[in-house]
Coordinates of C-alpha atoms and ligand atoms in Angstrom, one line a residue:
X8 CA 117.7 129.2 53.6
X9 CA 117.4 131.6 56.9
X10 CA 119.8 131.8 59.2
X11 CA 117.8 129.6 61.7
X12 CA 117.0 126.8 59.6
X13 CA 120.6 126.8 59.0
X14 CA 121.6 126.3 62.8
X15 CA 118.6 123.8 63.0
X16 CA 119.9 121.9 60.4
X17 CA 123.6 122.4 61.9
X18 CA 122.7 121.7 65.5
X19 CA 120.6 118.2 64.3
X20 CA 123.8 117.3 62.2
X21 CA 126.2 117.9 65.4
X22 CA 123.7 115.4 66.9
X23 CA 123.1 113.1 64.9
X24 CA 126.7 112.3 63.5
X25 CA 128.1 111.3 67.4
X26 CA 125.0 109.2 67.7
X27 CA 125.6 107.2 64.4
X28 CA 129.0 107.0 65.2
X29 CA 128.1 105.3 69.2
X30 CA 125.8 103.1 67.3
X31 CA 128.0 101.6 64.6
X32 CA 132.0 102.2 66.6
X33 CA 130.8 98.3 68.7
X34 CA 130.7 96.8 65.4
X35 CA 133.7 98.5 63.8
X36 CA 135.7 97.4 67.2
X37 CA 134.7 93.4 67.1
X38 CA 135.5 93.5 63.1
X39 CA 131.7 92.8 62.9
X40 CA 132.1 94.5 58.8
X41 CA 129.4 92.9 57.0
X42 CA 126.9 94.9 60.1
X43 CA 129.2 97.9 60.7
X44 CA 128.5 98.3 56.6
X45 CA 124.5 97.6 57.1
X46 CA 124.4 100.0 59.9
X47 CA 126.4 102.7 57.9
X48 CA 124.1 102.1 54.5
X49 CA 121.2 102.6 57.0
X50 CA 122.8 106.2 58.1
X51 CA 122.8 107.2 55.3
X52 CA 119.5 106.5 54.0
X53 CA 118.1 108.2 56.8
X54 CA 119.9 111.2 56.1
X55 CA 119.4 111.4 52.4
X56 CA 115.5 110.6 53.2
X57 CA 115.1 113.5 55.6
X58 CA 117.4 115.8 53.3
X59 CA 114.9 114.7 50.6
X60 CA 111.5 115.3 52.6
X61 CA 113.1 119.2 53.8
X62 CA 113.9 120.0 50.2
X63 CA 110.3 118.7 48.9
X64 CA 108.7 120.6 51.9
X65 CA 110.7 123.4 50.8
X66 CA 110.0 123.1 46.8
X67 CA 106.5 123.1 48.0
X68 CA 106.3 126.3 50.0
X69 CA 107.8 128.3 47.5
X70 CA 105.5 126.6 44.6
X71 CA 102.4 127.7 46.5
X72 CA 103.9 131.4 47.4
X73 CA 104.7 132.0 43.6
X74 CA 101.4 130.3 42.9
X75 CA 99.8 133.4 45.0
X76 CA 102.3 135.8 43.6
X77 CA 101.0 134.8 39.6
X78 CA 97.4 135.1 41.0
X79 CA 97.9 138.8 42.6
X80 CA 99.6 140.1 39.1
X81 CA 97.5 138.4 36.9
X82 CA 94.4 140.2 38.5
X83 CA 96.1 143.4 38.0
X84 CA 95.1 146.2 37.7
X85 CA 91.3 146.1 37.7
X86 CA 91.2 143.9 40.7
X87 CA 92.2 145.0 44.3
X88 CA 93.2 142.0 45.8
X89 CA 95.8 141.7 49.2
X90 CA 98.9 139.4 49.6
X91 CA 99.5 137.6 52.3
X92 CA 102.9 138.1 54.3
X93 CA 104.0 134.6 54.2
X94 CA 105.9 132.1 52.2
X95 CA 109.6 132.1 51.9
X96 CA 111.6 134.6 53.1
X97 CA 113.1 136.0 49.7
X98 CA 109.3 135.8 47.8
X99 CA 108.4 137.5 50.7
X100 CA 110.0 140.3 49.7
X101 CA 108.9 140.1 46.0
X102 CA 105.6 139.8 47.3
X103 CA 106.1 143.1 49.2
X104 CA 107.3 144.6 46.3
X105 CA 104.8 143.7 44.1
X106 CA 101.8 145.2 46.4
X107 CA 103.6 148.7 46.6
X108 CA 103.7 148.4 42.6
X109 CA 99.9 147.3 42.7
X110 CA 99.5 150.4 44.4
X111 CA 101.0 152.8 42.1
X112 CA 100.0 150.9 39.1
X113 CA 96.3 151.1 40.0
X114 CA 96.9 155.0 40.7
X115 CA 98.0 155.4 37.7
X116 CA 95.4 153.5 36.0
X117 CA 92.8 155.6 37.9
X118 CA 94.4 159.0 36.6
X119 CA 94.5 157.5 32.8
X120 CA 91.0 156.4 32.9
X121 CA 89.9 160.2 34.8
X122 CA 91.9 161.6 31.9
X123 CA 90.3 159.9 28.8
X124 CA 87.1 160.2 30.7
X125 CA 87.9 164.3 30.8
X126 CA 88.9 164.0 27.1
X127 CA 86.2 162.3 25.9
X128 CA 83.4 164.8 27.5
X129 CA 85.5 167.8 26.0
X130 CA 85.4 166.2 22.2
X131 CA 81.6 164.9 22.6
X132 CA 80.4 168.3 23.4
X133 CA 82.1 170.5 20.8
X134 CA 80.9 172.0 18.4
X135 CA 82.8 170.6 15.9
X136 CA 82.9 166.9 14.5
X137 CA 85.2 164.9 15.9
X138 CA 86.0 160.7 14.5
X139 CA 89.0 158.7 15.4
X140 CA 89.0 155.5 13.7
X141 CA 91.9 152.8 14.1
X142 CA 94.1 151.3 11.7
X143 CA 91.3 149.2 10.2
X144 CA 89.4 152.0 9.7
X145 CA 86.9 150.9 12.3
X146 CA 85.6 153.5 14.3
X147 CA 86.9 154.3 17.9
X148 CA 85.5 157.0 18.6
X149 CA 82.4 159.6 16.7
X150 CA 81.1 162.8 18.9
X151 CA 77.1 164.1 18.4
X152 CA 78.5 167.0 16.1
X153 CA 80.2 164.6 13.2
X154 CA 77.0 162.2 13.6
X155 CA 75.0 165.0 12.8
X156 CA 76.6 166.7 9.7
X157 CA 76.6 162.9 8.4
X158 CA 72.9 162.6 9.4
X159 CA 73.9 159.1 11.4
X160 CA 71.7 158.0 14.6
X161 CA 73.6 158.7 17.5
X162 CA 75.0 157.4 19.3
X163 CA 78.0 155.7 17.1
X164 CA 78.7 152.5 18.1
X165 CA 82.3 151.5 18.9
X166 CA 83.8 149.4 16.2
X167 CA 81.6 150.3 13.1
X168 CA 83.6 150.8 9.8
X169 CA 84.0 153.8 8.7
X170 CA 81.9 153.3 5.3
X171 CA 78.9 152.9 7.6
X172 CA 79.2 155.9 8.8
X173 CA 81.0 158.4 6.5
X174 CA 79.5 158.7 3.0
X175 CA 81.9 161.7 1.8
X176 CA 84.5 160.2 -0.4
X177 CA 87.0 162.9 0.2
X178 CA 86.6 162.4 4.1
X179 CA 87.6 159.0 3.3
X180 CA 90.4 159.2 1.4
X181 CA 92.0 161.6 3.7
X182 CA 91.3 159.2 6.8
X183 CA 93.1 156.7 4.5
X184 CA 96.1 158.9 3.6
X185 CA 96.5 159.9 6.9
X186 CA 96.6 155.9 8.9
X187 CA 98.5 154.8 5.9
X188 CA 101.0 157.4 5.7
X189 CA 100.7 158.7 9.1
X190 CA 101.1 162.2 7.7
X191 CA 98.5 165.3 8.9
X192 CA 96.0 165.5 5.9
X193 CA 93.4 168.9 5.4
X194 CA 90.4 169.4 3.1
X195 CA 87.2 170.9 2.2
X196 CA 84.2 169.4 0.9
X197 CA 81.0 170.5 0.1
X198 CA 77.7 168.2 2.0
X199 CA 75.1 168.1 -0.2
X200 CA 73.4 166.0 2.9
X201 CA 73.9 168.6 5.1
X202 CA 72.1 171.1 3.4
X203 CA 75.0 172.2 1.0
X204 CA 77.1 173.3 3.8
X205 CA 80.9 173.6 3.5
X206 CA 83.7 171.8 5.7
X207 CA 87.5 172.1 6.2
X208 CA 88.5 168.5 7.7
X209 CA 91.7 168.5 9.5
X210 CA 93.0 164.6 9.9
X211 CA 96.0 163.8 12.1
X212 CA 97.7 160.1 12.8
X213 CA 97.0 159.2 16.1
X214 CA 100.2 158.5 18.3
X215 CA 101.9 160.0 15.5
X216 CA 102.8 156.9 13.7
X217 CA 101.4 155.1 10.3
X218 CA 98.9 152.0 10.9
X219 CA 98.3 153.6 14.5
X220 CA 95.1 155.2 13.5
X221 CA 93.6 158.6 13.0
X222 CA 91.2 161.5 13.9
X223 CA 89.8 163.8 11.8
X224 CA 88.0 167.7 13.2
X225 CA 85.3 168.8 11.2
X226 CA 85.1 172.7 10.9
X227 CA 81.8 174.3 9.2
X228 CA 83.1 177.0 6.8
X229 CA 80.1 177.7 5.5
X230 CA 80.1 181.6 6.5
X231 CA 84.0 181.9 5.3
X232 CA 83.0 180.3 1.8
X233 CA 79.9 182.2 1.0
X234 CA 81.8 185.6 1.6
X235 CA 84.4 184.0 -0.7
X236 CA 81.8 183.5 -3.2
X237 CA 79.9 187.2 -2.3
X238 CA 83.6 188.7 -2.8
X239 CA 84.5 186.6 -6.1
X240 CA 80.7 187.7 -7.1
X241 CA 81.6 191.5 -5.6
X242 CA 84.9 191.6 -8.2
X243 CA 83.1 190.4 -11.0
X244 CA 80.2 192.6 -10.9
X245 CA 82.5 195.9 -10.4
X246 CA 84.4 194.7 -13.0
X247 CA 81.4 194.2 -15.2
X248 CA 79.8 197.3 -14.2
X249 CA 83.3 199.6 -15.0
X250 CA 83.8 197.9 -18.6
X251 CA 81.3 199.6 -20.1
X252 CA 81.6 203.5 -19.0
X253 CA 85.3 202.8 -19.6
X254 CA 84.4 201.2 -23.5
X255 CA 82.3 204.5 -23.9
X256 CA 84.8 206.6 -23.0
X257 CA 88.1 204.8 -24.9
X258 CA 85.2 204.8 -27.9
X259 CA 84.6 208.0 -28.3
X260 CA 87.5 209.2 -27.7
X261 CA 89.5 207.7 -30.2
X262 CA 86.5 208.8 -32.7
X263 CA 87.7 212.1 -31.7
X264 CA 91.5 211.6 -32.6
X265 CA 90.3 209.8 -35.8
X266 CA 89.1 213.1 -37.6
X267 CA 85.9 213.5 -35.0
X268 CA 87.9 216.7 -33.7
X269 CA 87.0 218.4 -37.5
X270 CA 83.3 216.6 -36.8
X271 CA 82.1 220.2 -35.9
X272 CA 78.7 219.0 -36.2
X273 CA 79.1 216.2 -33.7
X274 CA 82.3 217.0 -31.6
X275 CA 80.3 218.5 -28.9
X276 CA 78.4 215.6 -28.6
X277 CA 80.7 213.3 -28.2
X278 CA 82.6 215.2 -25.4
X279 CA 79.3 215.2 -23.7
X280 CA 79.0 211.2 -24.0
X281 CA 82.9 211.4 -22.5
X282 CA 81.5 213.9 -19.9
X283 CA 78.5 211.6 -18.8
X284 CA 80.5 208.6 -18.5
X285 CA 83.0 209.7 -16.7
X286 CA 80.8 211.0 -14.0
X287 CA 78.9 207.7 -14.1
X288 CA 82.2 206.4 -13.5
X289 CA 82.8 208.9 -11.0
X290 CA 79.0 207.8 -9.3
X291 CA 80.0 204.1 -9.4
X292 CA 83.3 204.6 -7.2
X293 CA 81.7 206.9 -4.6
X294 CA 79.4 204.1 -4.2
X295 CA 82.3 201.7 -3.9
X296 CA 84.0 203.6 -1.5
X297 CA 80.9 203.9 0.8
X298 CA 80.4 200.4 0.7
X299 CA 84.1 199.3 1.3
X300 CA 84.2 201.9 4.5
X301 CA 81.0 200.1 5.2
X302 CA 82.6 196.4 5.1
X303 CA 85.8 198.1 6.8
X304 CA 83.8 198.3 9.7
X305 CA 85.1 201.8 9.6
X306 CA 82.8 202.3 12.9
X307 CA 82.6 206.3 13.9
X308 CA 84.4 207.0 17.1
X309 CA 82.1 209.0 18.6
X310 CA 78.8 207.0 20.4
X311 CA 75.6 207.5 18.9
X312 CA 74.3 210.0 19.2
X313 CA 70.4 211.8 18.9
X314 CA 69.4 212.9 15.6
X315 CA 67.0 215.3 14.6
X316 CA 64.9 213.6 12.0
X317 CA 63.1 217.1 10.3
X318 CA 67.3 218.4 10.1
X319 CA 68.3 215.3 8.3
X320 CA 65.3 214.8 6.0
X321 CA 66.1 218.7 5.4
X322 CA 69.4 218.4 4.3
X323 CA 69.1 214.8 2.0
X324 CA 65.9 216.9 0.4
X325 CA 68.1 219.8 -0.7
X326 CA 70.8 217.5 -2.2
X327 CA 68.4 215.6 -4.7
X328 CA 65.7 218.7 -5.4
X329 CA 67.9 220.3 -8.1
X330 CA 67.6 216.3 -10.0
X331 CA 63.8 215.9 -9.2
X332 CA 63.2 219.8 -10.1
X333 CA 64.7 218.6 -13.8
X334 CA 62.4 215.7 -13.8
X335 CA 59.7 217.7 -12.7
X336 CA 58.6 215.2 -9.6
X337 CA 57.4 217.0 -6.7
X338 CA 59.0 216.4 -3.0
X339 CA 56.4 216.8 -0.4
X340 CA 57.4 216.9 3.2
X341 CA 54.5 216.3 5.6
X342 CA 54.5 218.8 8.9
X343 CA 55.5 215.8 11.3
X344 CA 56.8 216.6 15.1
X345 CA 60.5 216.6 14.9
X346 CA 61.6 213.2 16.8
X347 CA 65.5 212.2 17.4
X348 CA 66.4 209.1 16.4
X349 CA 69.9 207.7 18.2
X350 CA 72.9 207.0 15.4
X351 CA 74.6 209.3 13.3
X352 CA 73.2 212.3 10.9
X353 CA 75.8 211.5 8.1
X354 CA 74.3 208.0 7.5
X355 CA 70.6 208.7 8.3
X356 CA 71.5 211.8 5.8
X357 CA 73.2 209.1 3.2
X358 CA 70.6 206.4 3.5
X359 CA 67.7 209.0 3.2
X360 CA 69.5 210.3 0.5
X361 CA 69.5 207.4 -2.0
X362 CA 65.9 206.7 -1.0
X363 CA 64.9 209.9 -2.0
X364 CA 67.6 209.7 -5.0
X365 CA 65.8 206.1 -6.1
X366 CA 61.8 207.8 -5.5
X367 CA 62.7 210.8 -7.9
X368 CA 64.4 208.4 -10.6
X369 CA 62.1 205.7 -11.0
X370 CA 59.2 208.2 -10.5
X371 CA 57.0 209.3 -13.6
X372 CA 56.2 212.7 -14.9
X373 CA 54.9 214.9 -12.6
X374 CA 54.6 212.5 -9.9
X375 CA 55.8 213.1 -6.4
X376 CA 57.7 211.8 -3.4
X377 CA 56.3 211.9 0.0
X378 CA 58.2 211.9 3.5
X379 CA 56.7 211.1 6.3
X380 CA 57.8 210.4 10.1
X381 CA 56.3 209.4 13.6
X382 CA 56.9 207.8 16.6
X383 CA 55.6 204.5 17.3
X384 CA 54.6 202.9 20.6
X385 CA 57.6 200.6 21.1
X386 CA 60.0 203.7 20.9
X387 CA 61.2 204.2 17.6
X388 CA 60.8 206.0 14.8
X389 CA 59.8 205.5 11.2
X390 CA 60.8 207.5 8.4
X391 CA 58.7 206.6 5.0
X392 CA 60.0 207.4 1.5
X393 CA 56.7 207.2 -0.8
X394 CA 56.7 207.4 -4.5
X395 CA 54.5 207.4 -7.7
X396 CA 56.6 205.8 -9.5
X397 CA 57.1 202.0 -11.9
X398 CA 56.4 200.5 -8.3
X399 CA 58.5 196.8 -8.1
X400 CA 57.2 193.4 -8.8
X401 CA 56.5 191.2 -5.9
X402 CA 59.7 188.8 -7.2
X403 CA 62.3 191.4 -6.8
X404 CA 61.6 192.9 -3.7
X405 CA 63.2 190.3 -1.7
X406 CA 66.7 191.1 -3.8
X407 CA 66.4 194.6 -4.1
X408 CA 68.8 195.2 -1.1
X409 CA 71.7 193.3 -2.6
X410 CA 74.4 194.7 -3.8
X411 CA 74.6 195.4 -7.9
X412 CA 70.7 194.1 -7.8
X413 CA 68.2 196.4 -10.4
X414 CA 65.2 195.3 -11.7
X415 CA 65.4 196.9 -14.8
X416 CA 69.0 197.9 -15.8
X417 CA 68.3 199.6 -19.3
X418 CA 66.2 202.0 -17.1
X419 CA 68.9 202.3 -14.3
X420 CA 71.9 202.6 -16.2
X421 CA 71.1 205.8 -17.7
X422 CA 69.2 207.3 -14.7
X423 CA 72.6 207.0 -13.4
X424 CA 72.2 203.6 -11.3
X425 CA 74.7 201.8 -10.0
X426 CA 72.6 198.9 -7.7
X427 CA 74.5 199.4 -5.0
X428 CA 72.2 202.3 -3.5
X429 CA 70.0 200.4 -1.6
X430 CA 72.5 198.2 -0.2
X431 CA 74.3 200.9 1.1
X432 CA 70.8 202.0 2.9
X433 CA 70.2 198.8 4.6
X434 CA 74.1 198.5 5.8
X435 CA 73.9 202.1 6.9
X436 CA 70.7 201.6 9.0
X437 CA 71.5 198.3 10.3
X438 CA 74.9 199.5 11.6
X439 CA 72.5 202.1 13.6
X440 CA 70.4 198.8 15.0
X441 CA 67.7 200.2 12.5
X442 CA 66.0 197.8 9.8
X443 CA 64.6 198.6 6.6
X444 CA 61.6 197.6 4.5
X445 CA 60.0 198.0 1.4
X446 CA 56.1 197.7 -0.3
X447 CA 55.6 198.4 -3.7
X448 CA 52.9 198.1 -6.0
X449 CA 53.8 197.6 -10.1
X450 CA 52.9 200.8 -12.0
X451 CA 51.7 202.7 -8.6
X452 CA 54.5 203.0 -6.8
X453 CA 56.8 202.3 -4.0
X454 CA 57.0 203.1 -0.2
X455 CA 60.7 202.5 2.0
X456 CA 60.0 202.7 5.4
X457 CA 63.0 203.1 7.8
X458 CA 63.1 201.9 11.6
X459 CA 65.0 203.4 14.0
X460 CA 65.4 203.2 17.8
X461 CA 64.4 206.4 19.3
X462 CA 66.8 209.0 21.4
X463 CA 64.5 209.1 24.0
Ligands
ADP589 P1 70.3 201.9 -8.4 O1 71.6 202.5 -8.2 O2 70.1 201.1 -9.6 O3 69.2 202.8 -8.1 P2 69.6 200.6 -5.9 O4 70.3 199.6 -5.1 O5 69.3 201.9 -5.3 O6 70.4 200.7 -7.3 O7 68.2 200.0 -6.3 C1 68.2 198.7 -6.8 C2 67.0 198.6 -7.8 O8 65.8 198.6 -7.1 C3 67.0 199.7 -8.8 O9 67.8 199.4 -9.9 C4 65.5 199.7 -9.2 O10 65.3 198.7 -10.2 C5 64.8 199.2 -7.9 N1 64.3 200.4 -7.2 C6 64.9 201.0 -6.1 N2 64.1 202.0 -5.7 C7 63.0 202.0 -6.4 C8 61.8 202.8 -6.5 N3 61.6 203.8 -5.6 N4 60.9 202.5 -7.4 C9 61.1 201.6 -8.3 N5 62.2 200.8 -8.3 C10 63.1 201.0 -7.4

């Protein structure tokens, strides 16, 4: 009650007593009881009825403020509605409370909804999968990256289960470990769907409790598996490709401590077998240590630089001429204007080396290896290695660049072939932004033609 309604109440009871008191004291005085009693009963009535009708009044104001008041919060926060200042004096103040927390509730609101709407854009454009699915399994949320490694139609409805959508059993399981458990949960799987590509899925619990739900990143690993696979390959085909120059030489030499020492007819031979192996061994690892600076990235630290093309062809000539003078095949340079290509004259010397090394070895008797050069419109310059030679069929000469690759091994191993020549030749001349290419006709013979960018 307020301090005025007090001194209303007060001030009407100050006049109201005196005046029931003049009206029933006559009675009292002439001994009248029986109507000094009536008069009293009727006093009191009157007072209890109008003490009645303020507290009802009262009961009813405050019924239909608090009315208002469960109105206002129960349209919170989505609706902005205003109070009114009236009513009672204390709800007055709750209702003047509750509006400032309307205020900072709705703010708050606001920045949550500006913050999942941020957080939302950022996971639907990555580029990797993201799903959060809810303790059901049901999914909550599915950007266009994870609908497309799945093949689904985008976009993903809210509230599909997760069978409809994910087909992968080990996606599954982990999403299940993870909501169940509410432990994080990794793996890799293989998508047959996806056109064999591998993932790594990372799965977390979401609020970081079991049965709250969970979401699961999809990273494509497909690059980091296949060089696993070329590496586990690389191992197993140096390995393959030591054991049997190693066998020779353990073979022989053991022959040799086994009485093969006295063998003076044969001795000498064997020693030679030794001798040959161990400089096919010898071959194999200077091969292996060109490609491993090559996968190094060991980059020269000097800039490219210009070439001369007629010094470089020079110099790879005299290092194989000695082999293709033994072999008697002829290497015919053609009187070309000398152009500069931009790279490095150690690797256009090594690549034009092992071309010229492949043209003299799978050559024929008497045949011959031309070199040619010239500069073409769009400012480069080719270098051609042509041969006479067993030419390569149409079916290997998408795979003769890889590494350990030969077409015919019985006539490679003994020429002194390791498969890693050409290889080495398209790394060495794509490091200088060149390319590579090859045409080749069975039984006629071969032609490598080399692109490079020009110096000027
Ligand atoms: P290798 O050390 O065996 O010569 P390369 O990588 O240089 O390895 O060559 C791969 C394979 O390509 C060779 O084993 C050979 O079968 C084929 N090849 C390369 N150059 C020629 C060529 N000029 N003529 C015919 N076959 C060739």
């Amino acid at each position: 009650m307020t301090r005025g309604n007090l001194i209303v109440t007060w001030a009407l009871l100050m006049i109201s007593v005196p005046m029931a008191m003049f009206w029933i004291w006559p009675d009292i005085a002439a001994g009248a009881h029986l109507p000094a009693a009536l008069k009293l009963l009727a006093v009191g009535a009157g007072f209890s009825a109008a003490a009645a009708g303020l507290i009802l009044a009262r009961a009813r104001k405050w019924a239909g403020t608090a009315e208002q008041l469960e109105i206002f919060a129960a349209k919170l926060p989505s609706e902005e509605t205003h109070l009114e200042d009236q009513g009672p004096h204390e709800l007055r103040r709750l209702a003047r409370t509750l509006q400032e927390m309307a205020g900072r509730v709705r703010r708050l609101v606001e920045r949550a909804n500006l913050e999942g709407a941020r957080r939302e854009a950022i996971l639907a454009c990555m580029a990797e999968g993201v799903l959060a699915v809810d303790r059901n399994l049901n999914v909550i949320f599915c950007n266009e990256a994870f609908a497309q490694a799945f093949s689904t139609p985008t976009p993903v409805r809210e509230g599909r289960t997760l069978y409809e959508v994910v087909r992968e059993p080990v996606l599954r399981d982990i999403l299940e470990t993870v909501v169940h458990r509410g432990t994080p949960e990794t793996g890799r799987f293989q998508m047959p769907s996806a056109a064999g590509r591998w993932f790594e899925a990372r799965a977390l619990p979401l609020g970081g409790e079991p049965d709250g739900g969970a979401l699961i990143a999809l990273h494509d690993i497909t690059g980091i598996e296949r060089q696993e696979q070329v590496r586990k390959d690389f191992v197993a085909d140096v390995s393959h490709e030591l054991r049997t120059p190693l066998a020779a030489i353990r073979g022989y030499a053991e022959t040799l401590l086994d009485g093969g020492l006295e063998d003076a007819a044969n001795n000498r031979r064997f020693v030679e077998v030794i001798l040959s192996h161990a400089l096919r061994l010898n071959t194999i690892a200077t091969d292996l240590l060109a490609i491993s600076e090559l996968d190094a990235k060991a980059e020269p630290s000097a800039p490219p630089e210009p070439v001369g093309v007629v010094e470089a062809i020079e110099s790879a000539v005299r290092t194989v001429e000695s082999g293709a003078a033994l072999r008697g095949v002829r290497i015919i340079r053609e009187d070309c204007e000398n152009d500069r290509i931009l790279g490095y004259r150690f690797r256009l010397e090594q690549a034009l080396v092992n071309l010229l090394d492949n043209a003299v070895k799978f050559n024929r008797e008497n045949g011959s290896v031309r070199i040619e050069w010239a500069r073409t419109k769009n400012g480069q310059v080719t270098i051609s290695v042509t041969d006479t030679g067993i030419g390569i069929a149409q079916e290997d000469l998408k795979r003769v660049f890889d590494r350990f690759y030969r077409v015919d091994k019985a006539r490679s191993r003994p020429a002194g072939g390791t498969g890693l020549g050409l290889s080495i030749v398209k790394e060495v001349i794509e490091r200088m932004g060149g390319t590579v290419s090859v045409e080749s006709q069975l039984g006629k013979g071969s032609r490598f033609t080399i692109h490079l960018q020009a110096a000027e």
